Tab-separated table of C-alpha atoms in Angstrom:
chain	number	residue	atom	x	y	z
A	1174	MET	CA	0.333	-0.157	-0.033
A	1175	VAL	CA	2.826	2.542	0.297
A	1176	GLU	CA	4.200	1.479	-2.448
A	1177	TYR	CA	1.069	2.340	-4.582
A	1178	ALA	CA	0.852	5.489	-2.395
A	1179	SER	CA	4.169	7.002	-3.324
A	1180	ARG	CA	3.377	5.965	-6.826
A	1181	ASN	CA	0.213	8.448	-7.024
A	1182	ASN	CA	1.863	10.894	-5.315
A	1183	LEU	CA	6.078	11.471	-6.013
A	1184	SER	CA	4.761	14.607	-8.686
A	1185	HIS	CA	3.870	16.384	-5.667
A	1186	HIS	CA	6.823	15.407	-3.611
A	1187	HIS	CA	9.089	16.074	-6.880
A	1188	GLN	CA	8.646	18.716	-7.544
A	1189	GLY	CA	8.538	20.159	-3.862
A	1190	PHE	CA	11.994	20.043	-3.512
A	1191	GLY	CA	12.534	21.851	-7.177
A	1192	MET	CA	13.235	18.694	-8.948
A	1193	GLU	CA	12.213	18.542	-12.518
A	1194	ALA	CA	9.975	15.551	-13.539
A	1195	HIS	CA	8.375	14.110	-16.364
A	1196	SER	CA	5.102	11.750	-16.617
A	1197	ILE	CA	5.717	7.873	-17.853
A	1198	ASP	CA	3.080	5.159	-17.520
A	1199	GLY	CA	0.785	8.003	-16.005
A	1200	VAL	CA	2.706	8.136	-12.927
A	1201	SER	CA	5.513	10.821	-12.217
A	1202	SER	CA	9.109	10.054	-12.832
A	1203	GLN	CA	12.749	11.217	-12.168
A	1204	THR	CA	14.778	10.305	-14.661
A	1205	ASP	CA	17.752	12.133	-13.135
A	1206	SER	CA	18.011	10.630	-10.103
A	1207	LYS	CA	20.198	7.842	-8.372
A	1208	PHE	CA	17.079	6.728	-6.167
A	1209	TYR	CA	13.735	6.681	-8.491
A	1210	ASP	CA	13.104	4.128	-11.771
A	1211	ASP	CA	11.694	5.279	-14.776
A	1212	ASP	CA	8.362	5.422	-13.234
A	1213	GLY	CA	8.457	6.999	-10.311
A	1214	HIS	CA	9.275	4.382	-7.893
A	1215	VAL	CA	12.035	4.237	-5.784
A	1216	LYS	CA	14.899	2.489	-7.266
A	1217	ARG	CA	14.861	-1.604	-7.669
A	1218	THR	CA	17.246	-3.084	-6.382
A	1219	GLY	CA	15.960	-7.580	-7.672
A	1220	THR	CA	19.150	-9.237	-8.900
A	1221	VAL	CA	19.103	-12.851	-10.987
A	1222	TRP	CA	19.673	-14.139	-7.217
A	1223	THR	CA	17.291	-12.073	-5.138
A	1224	THR	CA	14.790	-12.900	-8.244
A	1225	SER	CA	15.656	-16.696	-8.314
A	1226	SER	CA	15.265	-17.000	-4.804
A	1227	HIS	CA	11.329	-15.686	-5.101
A	1228	ILE	CA	10.978	-18.214	-7.738
A	1229	ILE	CA	12.723	-21.079	-5.869
A	1230	THR	CA	10.493	-19.862	-2.512
A	1231	ALA	CA	6.985	-19.812	-4.964
A	1232	VAL	CA	8.262	-23.445	-6.633
A	1233	VAL	CA	9.621	-25.297	-4.683
A	1234	GLY	CA	6.922	-25.717	-1.613
A	1235	SER	CA	5.322	-28.539	-0.285
A	1236	GLY	CA	4.985	-29.525	-3.659
A	1237	VAL	CA	7.987	-31.623	-3.468
A	1238	LEU	CA	6.189	-33.033	-0.157
A	1239	SER	CA	3.507	-35.279	-2.941
A	1240	LEU	CA	6.495	-36.392	-5.782
A	1241	ALA	CA	6.960	-39.455	-4.134
A	1242	TRP	CA	3.421	-40.381	-3.994
A	1243	ALA	CA	2.360	-39.323	-7.555
A	1244	MET	CA	5.019	-40.784	-8.960
A	1245	ALA	CA	3.338	-44.217	-6.816
A	1246	GLN	CA	-0.087	-43.420	-8.884
A	1247	MET	CA	2.221	-43.148	-12.697
A	1248	GLY	CA	4.895	-45.175	-12.625
A	1249	TRP	CA	8.335	-45.227	-13.885
A	1250	VAL	CA	7.436	-44.432	-17.200
A	1251	VAL	CA	4.521	-41.853	-16.918
A	1252	GLY	CA	5.550	-40.072	-13.916
A	1253	PRO	CA	9.422	-38.564	-15.117
A	1254	ALA	CA	7.542	-37.990	-18.689
A	1255	VAL	CA	4.513	-35.687	-17.027
A	1256	MET	CA	7.461	-34.033	-14.723
A	1257	ILE	CA	9.491	-33.054	-17.497
A	1258	PHE	CA	6.260	-31.788	-19.528
A	1259	PHE	CA	5.133	-29.737	-16.723
A	1260	SER	CA	9.244	-28.244	-16.236
A	1261	VAL	CA	9.286	-27.800	-20.065
A	1262	VAL	CA	5.854	-25.602	-20.543
A	1263	THR	CA	6.512	-23.485	-17.746
A	1264	LEU	CA	10.333	-22.810	-18.827
A	1265	TYR	CA	8.685	-21.313	-22.007
A	1266	THR	CA	5.136	-19.424	-21.279
A	1267	SER	CA	7.809	-17.962	-18.158
A	1268	ALA	CA	9.873	-16.360	-21.185
A	1269	LEU	CA	6.749	-15.432	-22.687
A	1270	LEU	CA	5.093	-13.642	-19.786
A	1271	ALA	CA	8.112	-12.206	-18.914
A	1272	ASP	CA	7.972	-9.728	-22.065
A	1273	CYS	CA	4.829	-9.126	-20.663
A	1274	TYR	CA	6.307	-7.014	-17.642
A	1275	ARG	CA	6.351	-4.083	-20.499
A	1276	SER	CA	3.973	-3.130	-23.093
A	1277	GLY	CA	5.265	-1.828	-25.939
A	1278	ASP	CA	9.496	-0.943	-26.214
A	1279	PRO	CA	10.967	-3.622	-23.788
A	1280	VAL	CA	13.339	-1.341	-22.562
A	1281	SER	CA	11.294	1.487	-21.746
A	1282	GLY	CA	7.473	0.124	-22.626
A	1283	LYS	CA	4.887	1.074	-20.067
A	1284	ARG	CA	5.579	-0.997	-17.268
A	1285	ASN	CA	2.777	-3.427	-15.953
A	1286	TYR	CA	2.847	-3.739	-11.649
A	1287	THR	CA	1.045	-7.213	-11.863
A	1288	PHE	CA	-0.143	-9.986	-14.223
A	1289	MET	CA	-3.938	-8.747	-14.035
A	1290	ASP	CA	-1.768	-5.224	-15.392
A	1291	ALA	CA	-0.564	-7.161	-17.851
A	1292	VAL	CA	-3.605	-8.660	-18.710
A	1293	GLN	CA	-6.038	-6.100	-18.991
A	1294	THR	CA	-3.123	-3.790	-20.854
A	1295	ILE	CA	-2.547	-6.240	-23.646
A	1296	LEU	CA	-5.724	-8.227	-23.886
A	1297	GLY	CA	-8.432	-5.838	-22.753
A	1298	ARG	CA	-11.223	-5.930	-20.227
A	1299	ARG	CA	-12.586	-8.523	-21.265
A	1300	HIS	CA	-9.857	-10.815	-19.784
A	1301	ASP	CA	-9.788	-8.874	-16.662
A	1302	LEU	CA	-12.533	-10.166	-14.698
A	1303	PHE	CA	-11.885	-13.583	-15.948
A	1304	CYS	CA	-7.688	-13.493	-15.309
A	1305	GLY	CA	-8.462	-11.712	-11.280
A	1306	ILE	CA	-11.073	-14.178	-10.458
A	1307	VAL	CA	-8.670	-17.284	-10.984
A	1308	GLN	CA	-4.908	-15.543	-10.427
A	1309	TYR	CA	-6.749	-14.324	-6.544
A	1310	ALA	CA	-8.798	-17.532	-5.813
A	1311	ASN	CA	-5.905	-19.436	-6.825
A	1312	LEU	CA	-3.477	-16.985	-4.526
A	1313	TYR	CA	-6.006	-17.519	-1.613
A	1314	GLY	CA	-6.152	-21.287	-2.269
A	1315	THR	CA	-2.288	-21.513	-2.050
A	1316	ALA	CA	-2.074	-19.549	1.173
A	1317	VAL	CA	-5.192	-21.913	2.555
A	1318	GLY	CA	-2.536	-25.039	1.124
A	1319	TYR	CA	0.286	-23.654	2.497
A	1320	THR	CA	-1.507	-23.420	6.271
A	1321	ILE	CA	-2.380	-27.432	5.862
A	1322	ALA	CA	1.600	-28.067	4.724
A	1323	ALA	CA	2.959	-25.599	7.996
A	1324	SER	CA	0.536	-27.817	10.452
A	1325	ILE	CA	0.918	-31.163	9.212
A	1326	SER	CA	4.889	-30.805	9.974
A	1327	MET	CA	4.444	-29.460	13.489
A	1328	MET	CA	2.657	-31.965	13.859
A	1329	ALA	CA	4.677	-34.714	12.489
A	1330	ILE	CA	7.844	-32.515	14.784
A	1331	LYS	CA	5.501	-33.985	17.631
A	1332	ARG	CA	4.639	-37.517	16.705
A	1333	SER	CA	7.779	-38.165	15.516
A	1334	ASN	CA	9.418	-37.228	19.581
A	1335	CYS	CA	6.298	-39.683	20.513
A	1336	PHE	CA	7.379	-42.253	18.677
A	1337	HIS	CA	10.710	-42.345	19.380
A	1338	TYR	CA	10.030	-41.996	22.648
A	1339	THR	CA	7.144	-44.572	23.558
A	1340	ASP	CA	9.032	-47.037	21.051
A	1341	ARG	CA	6.394	-46.507	18.314
A	1342	LYS	CA	3.896	-48.153	20.412
A	1343	ASP	CA	1.351	-45.929	20.960
A	1344	LYS	CA	-0.600	-44.004	17.641
A	1345	CYS	CA	0.740	-40.316	19.134
A	1346	LEU	CA	-2.619	-38.662	17.283
A	1347	VAL	CA	-2.209	-35.386	17.172
A	1348	SER	CA	-5.321	-32.505	16.762
A	1349	SER	CA	-4.104	-30.097	13.380
A	1350	ASN	CA	-5.856	-27.108	15.184
A	1351	PRO	CA	-3.428	-25.855	17.669
A	1352	PHE	CA	-0.445	-25.708	14.783
A	1353	MET	CA	-2.792	-23.686	12.237
A	1354	ILE	CA	-3.791	-21.620	14.667
A	1355	GLY	CA	-0.213	-21.082	16.072
A	1356	PHE	CA	1.237	-20.642	11.964
A	1357	GLY	CA	-2.170	-18.233	11.216
A	1358	ILE	CA	-0.324	-15.938	14.716
A	1359	ILE	CA	3.350	-15.948	12.789
A	1360	GLN	CA	1.591	-15.150	9.594
A	1361	ILE	CA	-0.379	-12.290	11.014
A	1362	VAL	CA	2.411	-10.302	12.243
A	1363	PHE	CA	5.013	-11.286	8.603
A	1364	SER	CA	1.738	-10.366	7.084
A	1365	GLN	CA	2.560	-6.230	8.429
A	1366	ILE	CA	5.283	-6.314	5.874
A	1367	PRO	CA	4.237	-3.310	3.393
A	1368	ASP	CA	4.873	-4.867	-0.028
A	1369	PHE	CA	6.599	-7.441	-2.251
A	1370	HIS	CA	9.831	-6.038	-2.269
A	1371	LYS	CA	10.537	-5.703	1.214
A	1372	THR	CA	10.276	-9.619	1.280
A	1373	TRP	CA	13.630	-10.462	-0.386
A	1374	TRP	CA	14.920	-11.916	3.128
A	1375	LEU	CA	12.151	-13.959	3.661
A	1376	SER	CA	12.500	-15.405	0.299
A	1377	ILE	CA	16.507	-16.470	0.605
A	1378	VAL	CA	15.949	-17.452	4.326
A	1379	ALA	CA	12.775	-19.787	2.350
A	1380	ALA	CA	15.125	-21.043	-0.324
A	1381	ILE	CA	17.265	-22.106	1.681
A	1382	MET	CA	15.234	-24.122	3.786
A	1383	SER	CA	13.337	-25.108	0.684
A	1384	PHE	CA	16.829	-26.929	-0.163
A	1385	ALA	CA	17.770	-28.158	3.059
A	1386	TYR	CA	13.965	-29.977	4.080
A	1387	SER	CA	14.489	-31.545	0.418
A	1388	ILE	CA	17.590	-32.835	0.314
A	1389	ILE	CA	17.259	-34.203	3.477
A	1390	GLY	CA	14.208	-36.366	2.270
A	1391	LEU	CA	16.290	-37.362	-0.835
A	1392	ALA	CA	19.035	-38.366	1.572
A	1393	LEU	CA	16.555	-40.585	3.851
A	1394	GLY	CA	14.893	-42.391	0.408
A	1395	ILE	CA	18.743	-43.356	-0.968
A	1396	ALA	CA	19.652	-44.425	2.546
A	1397	LYS	CA	16.298	-46.580	2.644
A	1398	VAL	CA	16.975	-47.636	-0.897
A	1399	ALA	CA	20.766	-48.783	0.217
A	1400	GLU	CA	19.311	-50.193	3.756
A	1401	THR	CA	16.563	-52.802	1.375
A	1402	GLY	CA	19.112	-52.813	-1.473
A	1403	THR	CA	16.538	-52.742	-3.819
A	1404	PHE	CA	14.652	-50.337	-5.825
A	1405	LYS	CA	10.977	-50.405	-5.885
A	1406	GLY	CA	7.815	-49.201	-8.286
A	1407	SER	CA	6.970	-50.586	-11.545
A	1408	LEU	CA	6.575	-49.162	-14.773
A	1409	THR	CA	2.899	-48.679	-14.276
A	1410	GLY	CA	2.986	-47.264	-10.433
A	1411	ILE	CA	-0.145	-49.315	-8.120
A	1412	ARG	CA	-1.649	-51.676	-9.996
A	1413	ILE	CA	-5.946	-52.241	-10.525
A	1414	GLY	CA	-6.533	-55.165	-7.985
A	1415	ALA	CA	-4.638	-53.405	-4.998
A	1416	VAL	CA	-7.230	-50.283	-6.034
A	1417	SER	CA	-10.040	-50.366	-8.362
A	1418	GLU	CA	-10.279	-48.597	-11.275
A	1419	THR	CA	-11.825	-45.982	-10.390
A	1420	ASP	CA	-9.730	-45.202	-8.305
A	1421	LYS	CA	-6.584	-45.723	-10.058
A	1422	VAL	CA	-7.528	-43.165	-12.162
A	1423	TRP	CA	-8.549	-40.339	-9.818
A	1424	GLY	CA	-5.551	-41.135	-8.393
A	1425	VAL	CA	-3.732	-40.694	-11.545
A	1426	LEU	CA	-5.527	-37.401	-12.278
A	1427	GLN	CA	-4.794	-35.752	-8.689
A	1428	GLY	CA	-1.130	-36.807	-9.209
A	1429	LEU	CA	-1.584	-34.840	-12.550
A	1430	GLY	CA	-2.965	-31.871	-10.269
A	1431	ASP	CA	-0.057	-32.531	-7.382
A	1432	ILE	CA	2.853	-31.955	-10.483
A	1433	ALA	CA	1.261	-28.792	-11.658
A	1434	PHE	CA	0.677	-27.367	-8.256
A	1435	ALA	CA	4.595	-28.193	-7.637
A	1436	TYR	CA	6.167	-26.465	-11.133
A	1437	SER	CA	2.902	-23.722	-10.301
A	1438	TYR	CA	4.726	-19.727	-9.956
A	1439	SER	CA	3.078	-18.224	-13.120
A	1440	GLN	CA	0.352	-16.075	-11.342
A	1441	ILE	CA	3.461	-13.895	-9.030
A	1442	LEU	CA	5.644	-13.701	-12.357
A	1443	ILE	CA	5.234	-10.251	-13.178
A	1444	GLU	CA	4.941	-9.186	-9.650
A	1445	ILE	CA	8.263	-10.962	-8.790
A	1446	GLN	CA	9.518	-9.017	-11.965
A	1447	ASP	CA	8.655	-5.720	-11.027
A	1448	THR	CA	11.553	-6.173	-7.547
A	1449	ILE	CA	14.146	-6.167	-10.839
A	1450	LYS	CA	16.666	-3.712	-11.847
A	1451	SER	CA	17.581	-2.064	-14.923
A	1452	PRO	CA	19.443	-2.436	-16.599
A	1453	PRO	CA	19.862	-5.169	-17.923
A	1454	SER	CA	15.792	-5.778	-18.911
A	1455	GLU	CA	13.929	-6.998	-16.033
A	1456	ALA	CA	13.228	-9.461	-19.213
A	1457	LYS	CA	16.112	-10.389	-19.768
A	1458	THR	CA	16.742	-10.947	-15.818
A	1459	MET	CA	13.804	-12.573	-15.353
A	1460	LYS	CA	14.523	-15.277	-18.041
A	1461	LYS	CA	17.883	-16.295	-16.936
A	1462	ALA	CA	16.394	-16.471	-13.064
A	1463	ALA	CA	13.552	-18.754	-14.581
A	1464	LYS	CA	15.738	-20.985	-16.446
A	1465	ILE	CA	18.211	-21.023	-13.357
A	1466	SER	CA	15.616	-21.566	-10.846
A	1467	ILE	CA	13.557	-24.004	-12.986
A	1468	GLY	CA	16.201	-26.110	-13.942
A	1469	VAL	CA	17.458	-26.119	-10.052
A	1470	THR	CA	14.027	-27.452	-9.198
A	1471	THR	CA	13.167	-30.106	-11.866
A	1472	THR	CA	16.774	-31.746	-10.539
A	1473	PHE	CA	15.476	-31.676	-6.930
A	1474	TYR	CA	12.290	-32.944	-8.122
A	1475	MET	CA	13.261	-35.860	-10.408
A	1476	LEU	CA	15.628	-37.127	-7.203
A	1477	CYS	CA	13.180	-36.405	-4.453
A	1478	GLY	CA	10.174	-38.295	-6.438
A	1479	PHE	CA	12.521	-40.775	-7.991
A	1480	MET	CA	14.056	-41.904	-4.340
A	1481	GLY	CA	11.163	-41.352	-2.495
A	1482	TYR	CA	9.016	-43.806	-5.231
A	1483	ALA	CA	12.405	-45.888	-5.102
A	1484	ALA	CA	12.300	-46.288	-1.990
A	1485	PHE	CA	8.582	-46.901	-0.660
A	1486	GLY	CA	6.945	-48.242	-3.803
A	1487	ASP	CA	3.234	-48.218	-4.643
A	1488	ASP	CA	2.964	-47.160	-0.393
A	1489	ALA	CA	5.139	-43.855	-0.931
A	1490	PRO	CA	3.026	-41.273	1.693
A	1491	GLY	CA	1.142	-38.520	0.493
A	1492	ASN	CA	3.635	-36.538	2.199
A	1493	LEU	CA	7.195	-37.846	2.095
A	1494	LEU	CA	8.452	-36.402	5.312
A	1495	THR	CA	5.157	-36.011	7.313
A	1496	GLY	CA	3.615	-39.810	6.534
A	1497	PHE	CA	6.071	-41.332	8.544
A	1498	GLY	CA	7.607	-43.716	5.918
A	1499	PHE	CA	11.102	-42.396	8.208
A	1500	TYR	CA	10.925	-42.538	11.734
A	1501	ASP	CA	14.809	-42.794	12.094
A	1502	PRO	CA	16.873	-41.109	12.665
A	1503	TYR	CA	13.921	-39.455	14.496
A	1504	TRP	CA	15.716	-35.888	14.937
A	1505	LEU	CA	16.470	-35.581	11.235
A	1506	VAL	CA	12.838	-35.656	10.168
A	1507	ASP	CA	12.119	-33.052	13.030
A	1508	ILE	CA	15.049	-30.615	11.188
A	1509	ALA	CA	13.357	-31.037	7.821
A	1510	ASN	CA	9.804	-30.374	9.148
A	1511	ALA	CA	10.940	-27.859	10.955
A	1512	ALA	CA	12.418	-26.525	7.895
A	1513	ILE	CA	9.637	-27.084	5.791
A	1514	VAL	CA	7.397	-24.874	8.526
A	1515	ILE	CA	10.113	-21.831	7.857
A	1516	HIS	CA	9.737	-22.123	4.106
A	1517	LEU	CA	5.973	-21.930	4.318
A	1518	VAL	CA	6.195	-18.806	6.387
A	1519	GLY	CA	8.405	-16.943	3.000
A	1520	ALA	CA	6.215	-18.876	1.033
A	1521	TYR	CA	3.175	-17.702	1.953
A	1522	GLN	CA	4.016	-14.221	2.187
A	1523	VAL	CA	5.513	-14.215	-1.878
A	1524	TYR	CA	1.749	-15.502	-2.281
A	1525	ALA	CA	-0.490	-13.210	0.001
A	1526	GLN	CA	1.421	-10.114	-0.818
A	1527	PRO	CA	0.212	-9.538	-4.098
A	1528	LEU	CA	-3.060	-10.245	-3.731
A	1529	PHE	CA	-2.278	-7.747	-0.286
A	1530	ALA	CA	-1.716	-5.053	-2.977
A	1531	PHE	CA	-4.346	-5.987	-5.238
A	1532	VAL	CA	-6.759	-5.183	-2.737
A	1533	GLU	CA	-5.214	-2.191	-0.791
A	1534	LYS	CA	-4.325	-0.371	-4.454
A	1535	TRP	CA	-8.293	-1.001	-4.844
A	1536	ALA	CA	-9.284	0.018	-1.338
A	1537	SER	CA	-7.139	3.300	-1.557
A	1538	LYS	CA	-8.999	4.355	-5.302
A	1539	ARG	CA	-12.369	3.849	-3.329
A	1540	TRP	CA	-11.070	5.472	0.372
A	1541	PRO	CA	-8.316	7.784	-0.168
A	1542	LYS	CA	-7.890	8.315	3.003
A	1543	VAL	CA	-7.653	4.693	3.230
A	1544	ASP	CA	-4.149	5.129	2.747
A	1545	LYS	CA	-2.990	7.234	6.447
A	1546	GLU	CA	-0.409	5.704	8.167
A	1547	TYR	CA	1.296	6.762	11.506
A	1548	LYS	CA	5.285	6.171	12.182
A	1549	VAL	CA	5.672	4.067	15.029
A	1550	PRO	CA	9.592	4.068	16.992
A	1551	ILE	CA	11.000	0.668	17.354
A	1552	PRO	CA	14.175	1.152	19.187
A	1553	GLY	CA	17.621	0.339	17.524
A	1554	PHE	CA	15.375	0.189	14.158
A	1555	ALA	CA	14.211	2.861	11.450
A	1556	HIS	CA	10.072	3.341	12.568
A	1557	TYR	CA	7.573	1.528	11.053
A	1558	ASN	CA	4.809	3.041	8.943
A	1559	LEU	CA	1.573	1.622	10.859
A	1560	SER	CA	-1.452	1.459	8.753
A	1561	PRO	CA	-4.648	0.369	10.270
A	1562	PHE	CA	-6.319	-0.600	8.125
A	1563	ARG	CA	-3.744	-2.674	6.477
A	1564	LEU	CA	-3.503	-4.035	10.257
A	1565	VAL	CA	-6.769	-5.285	10.181
A	1566	TRP	CA	-7.975	-6.362	7.002
A	1567	ARG	CA	-4.613	-8.593	6.416
A	1568	THR	CA	-5.420	-10.156	10.050
A	1569	VAL	CA	-8.719	-10.767	8.732
A	1570	PHE	CA	-7.800	-12.423	5.846
A	1571	VAL	CA	-4.983	-14.475	7.703
A	1572	ILE	CA	-7.988	-15.634	10.434
A	1573	ILE	CA	-9.979	-16.351	7.389
A	1574	THR	CA	-7.553	-17.963	5.522
A	1575	THR	CA	-7.164	-20.106	9.018
A	1576	ILE	CA	-10.274	-21.139	9.353
A	1577	VAL	CA	-11.086	-22.883	6.026
A	1578	ALA	CA	-7.572	-25.043	6.730
A	1579	MET	CA	-9.033	-26.094	9.379
A	1580	LEU	CA	-12.483	-26.926	7.876
A	1581	LEU	CA	-10.471	-28.558	4.937
A	1582	PRO	CA	-7.074	-30.229	6.102
A	1583	PHE	CA	-6.762	-32.785	3.021
A	1584	PHE	CA	-3.455	-31.920	2.426
A	1585	ASN	CA	-2.692	-33.918	-1.446
A	1586	ASP	CA	-6.728	-33.451	-2.279
A	1587	ILE	CA	-6.013	-29.258	-2.133
A	1588	LEU	CA	-2.573	-29.231	-3.763
A	1589	GLY	CA	-4.175	-31.270	-6.619
A	1590	LEU	CA	-7.159	-28.786	-6.841
A	1591	LEU	CA	-5.322	-25.837	-6.678
A	1592	GLY	CA	-2.610	-27.040	-9.255
A	1593	ALA	CA	-5.486	-28.451	-11.479
A	1594	LEU	CA	-7.512	-24.983	-11.615
A	1595	GLY	CA	-4.773	-22.613	-12.114
A	1596	PHE	CA	-1.967	-24.495	-13.871
A	1597	TRP	CA	-3.655	-23.738	-17.756
A	1598	PRO	CA	-5.448	-20.345	-17.345
A	1599	LEU	CA	-2.158	-18.525	-15.016
A	1600	SER	CA	0.666	-20.589	-16.690
A	1601	VAL	CA	-0.623	-20.901	-20.220
A	1602	PHE	CA	-3.587	-19.689	-20.968
A	1603	PHE	CA	-2.660	-15.922	-20.370
A	1604	PRO	CA	0.890	-15.926	-21.018
A	1605	VAL	CA	0.414	-17.157	-24.846
A	1606	GLU	CA	-2.882	-15.083	-25.441
A	1607	MET	CA	-0.306	-12.172	-24.628
A	1608	SER	CA	2.318	-13.269	-26.305
A	1609	ILE	CA	-0.062	-13.699	-29.440
A	1610	LYS	CA	-1.122	-10.116	-29.451
A	1611	GLN	CA	2.067	-8.323	-28.331
A	1612	LYS	CA	3.912	-9.618	-30.574
A	1613	LYS	CA	1.354	-9.671	-33.656
A	1614	ILE	CA	1.933	-13.080	-34.598
A	1615	PRO	CA	-0.583	-14.228	-37.651
A	1616	LYS	CA	-3.676	-15.784	-37.200
A	1617	TRP	CA	-3.148	-19.529	-38.433
A	1618	SER	CA	0.492	-19.229	-38.995
A	1619	GLN	CA	2.774	-22.238	-37.604
A	1620	ARG	CA	3.483	-20.693	-34.503
A	1621	TRP	CA	-0.452	-19.389	-33.727
A	1622	ILE	CA	-1.066	-23.117	-34.033
A	1623	GLY	CA	1.725	-24.555	-32.132
A	1624	MET	CA	0.957	-22.200	-29.723
A	1625	GLN	CA	-2.736	-22.674	-29.813
A	1626	ILE	CA	-2.313	-26.883	-29.426
A	1627	LEU	CA	-0.111	-26.644	-26.558
A	1628	SER	CA	-3.191	-24.344	-24.901
A	1629	PHE	CA	-5.415	-27.105	-25.431
A	1630	VAL	CA	-3.739	-29.957	-24.296
A	1631	CYS	CA	-2.805	-28.047	-21.174
A	1632	LEU	CA	-6.406	-27.048	-21.032
A	1633	VAL	CA	-7.218	-31.251	-21.172
A	1634	VAL	CA	-4.682	-31.769	-18.796
A	1635	SER	CA	-5.970	-29.670	-16.336
A	1636	VAL	CA	-9.738	-30.269	-16.482
A	1637	ALA	CA	-8.555	-33.901	-15.874
A	1638	ALA	CA	-6.155	-33.089	-12.708
A	1639	ALA	CA	-9.231	-31.327	-11.490
A	1640	ILE	CA	-11.883	-33.948	-11.803
A	1641	GLY	CA	-9.665	-36.148	-10.191
A	1642	SER	CA	-8.790	-34.248	-6.778
A	1643	ILE	CA	-12.681	-33.507	-6.317
A	1644	ALA	CA	-13.092	-36.962	-6.608
A	1645	SER	CA	-10.794	-37.017	-4.407
A	1646	ILE	CA	-12.381	-34.877	-1.676
A	1647	VAL	CA	-15.656	-35.830	-2.077
A	1648	VAL	CA	-14.369	-39.149	-1.174
A	1649	ASP	CA	-12.430	-37.257	2.143
A	1650	LEU	CA	-15.299	-35.582	3.365
A	1651	LYS	CA	-17.438	-38.565	3.512
A	1652	LYS	CA	-15.242	-39.468	6.709
A	1653	TYR	CA	-14.343	-36.345	8.205
A	1654	LYS	CA	-15.761	-33.954	11.125
A	1655	PRO	CA	-15.254	-30.146	10.996
A	1656	PHE	CA	-12.615	-29.083	12.667
A	1657	HIS	CA	-11.820	-32.435	14.687
A	1658	VAL	CA	-8.782	-33.794	12.516
A	1659	ASP	CA	-6.766	-36.404	14.849
A	1660	TYR	CA	-3.469	-36.780	12.568
């Protein structure tokens, strides 16, 4: 909110100090200043490495923990092929989307600060409403999913210690509610970070944590394979007979959604790109960061998914580090789950901040006085700009998110549904359509046909994955009591 308010008021601020300003993007800018970018925004400082950390924080999330389970649904042939498919599609459409940050000239054209801004500028208002509903519903759903995942990891730490001290004789059932509430309280505090640009340090910590628990999961998988001396699993995954034909189909479709979710970050790509300094152009930096990030994450995904499946075969747990395929060393499992929680604290903010910015920008236009802030001195630090509106609305947002998570604590089902609903429109349809419009690709040309075929194939994948995840949620709801979840 501070960011958007400053964009609107920079003209008066600069002129008040006798600075010579001119307008680009409809916003006052100061091109000679060392402190402001061409749009009047305070100088952006993002680099390839901070951008990569944002992407890794967004991509290498809790989704990596469900990949062994997804592999078990599909087997050694289809599973790896699906992972490669999603990584290639994500890399390609990320490059398309990176070129949409600026309209017109790729170096000095009008900036689009958000995904919705890019859609509205390039495709027009007709697509704007659809984009907004899908994007922000997906961001909100991801916050719910991360609340569930964080609570499961906190519960796993408590259960791991319980199993250790009771020698696995006790079921060690734990309620998820206190842990979700605790995670919600943490998010209320971190949600007061004013805007996305101020979360770079949180993303770096979260990215480090994601590598930590991924490496631990990989190491435990390798140790399990070494212990048994065999690679488990089959070419086609869980066989029909062990499960019904219907359950097999639902499992494969839900696995598609889980893998789609594991690669999902396109809905915040433009927001991440808006943190990058220039020169070189923001698009060039983003494309380089996307290659690094997706290359690294795909490697991790394959290693973790493959070794998890090799270790447990068709019995791979829905969450590799909380499904208790691994009991010992219990302290290492605890460290991995603690790293997951820390990572999800940062990942929650990476996804929530664009939604916060959207609501606060809308509110400031409707009620200009809502931007009012108060300087709160913090001993030993710079003063904090307290916004009553930001404090109240973000707190309410986190509380509602936590309640929804407590009502629907289905880890794999929720991840699959989010991945399915967000993959095609946000990761494929809008980037493809914006690229066609912006680059004026002729209709029925070879490139146009290829891009439309890609979009259609991804639509079919998304619909299929959504059906599988909804079916699984319906089954789970039949044996579920609200607010009474023991794990």
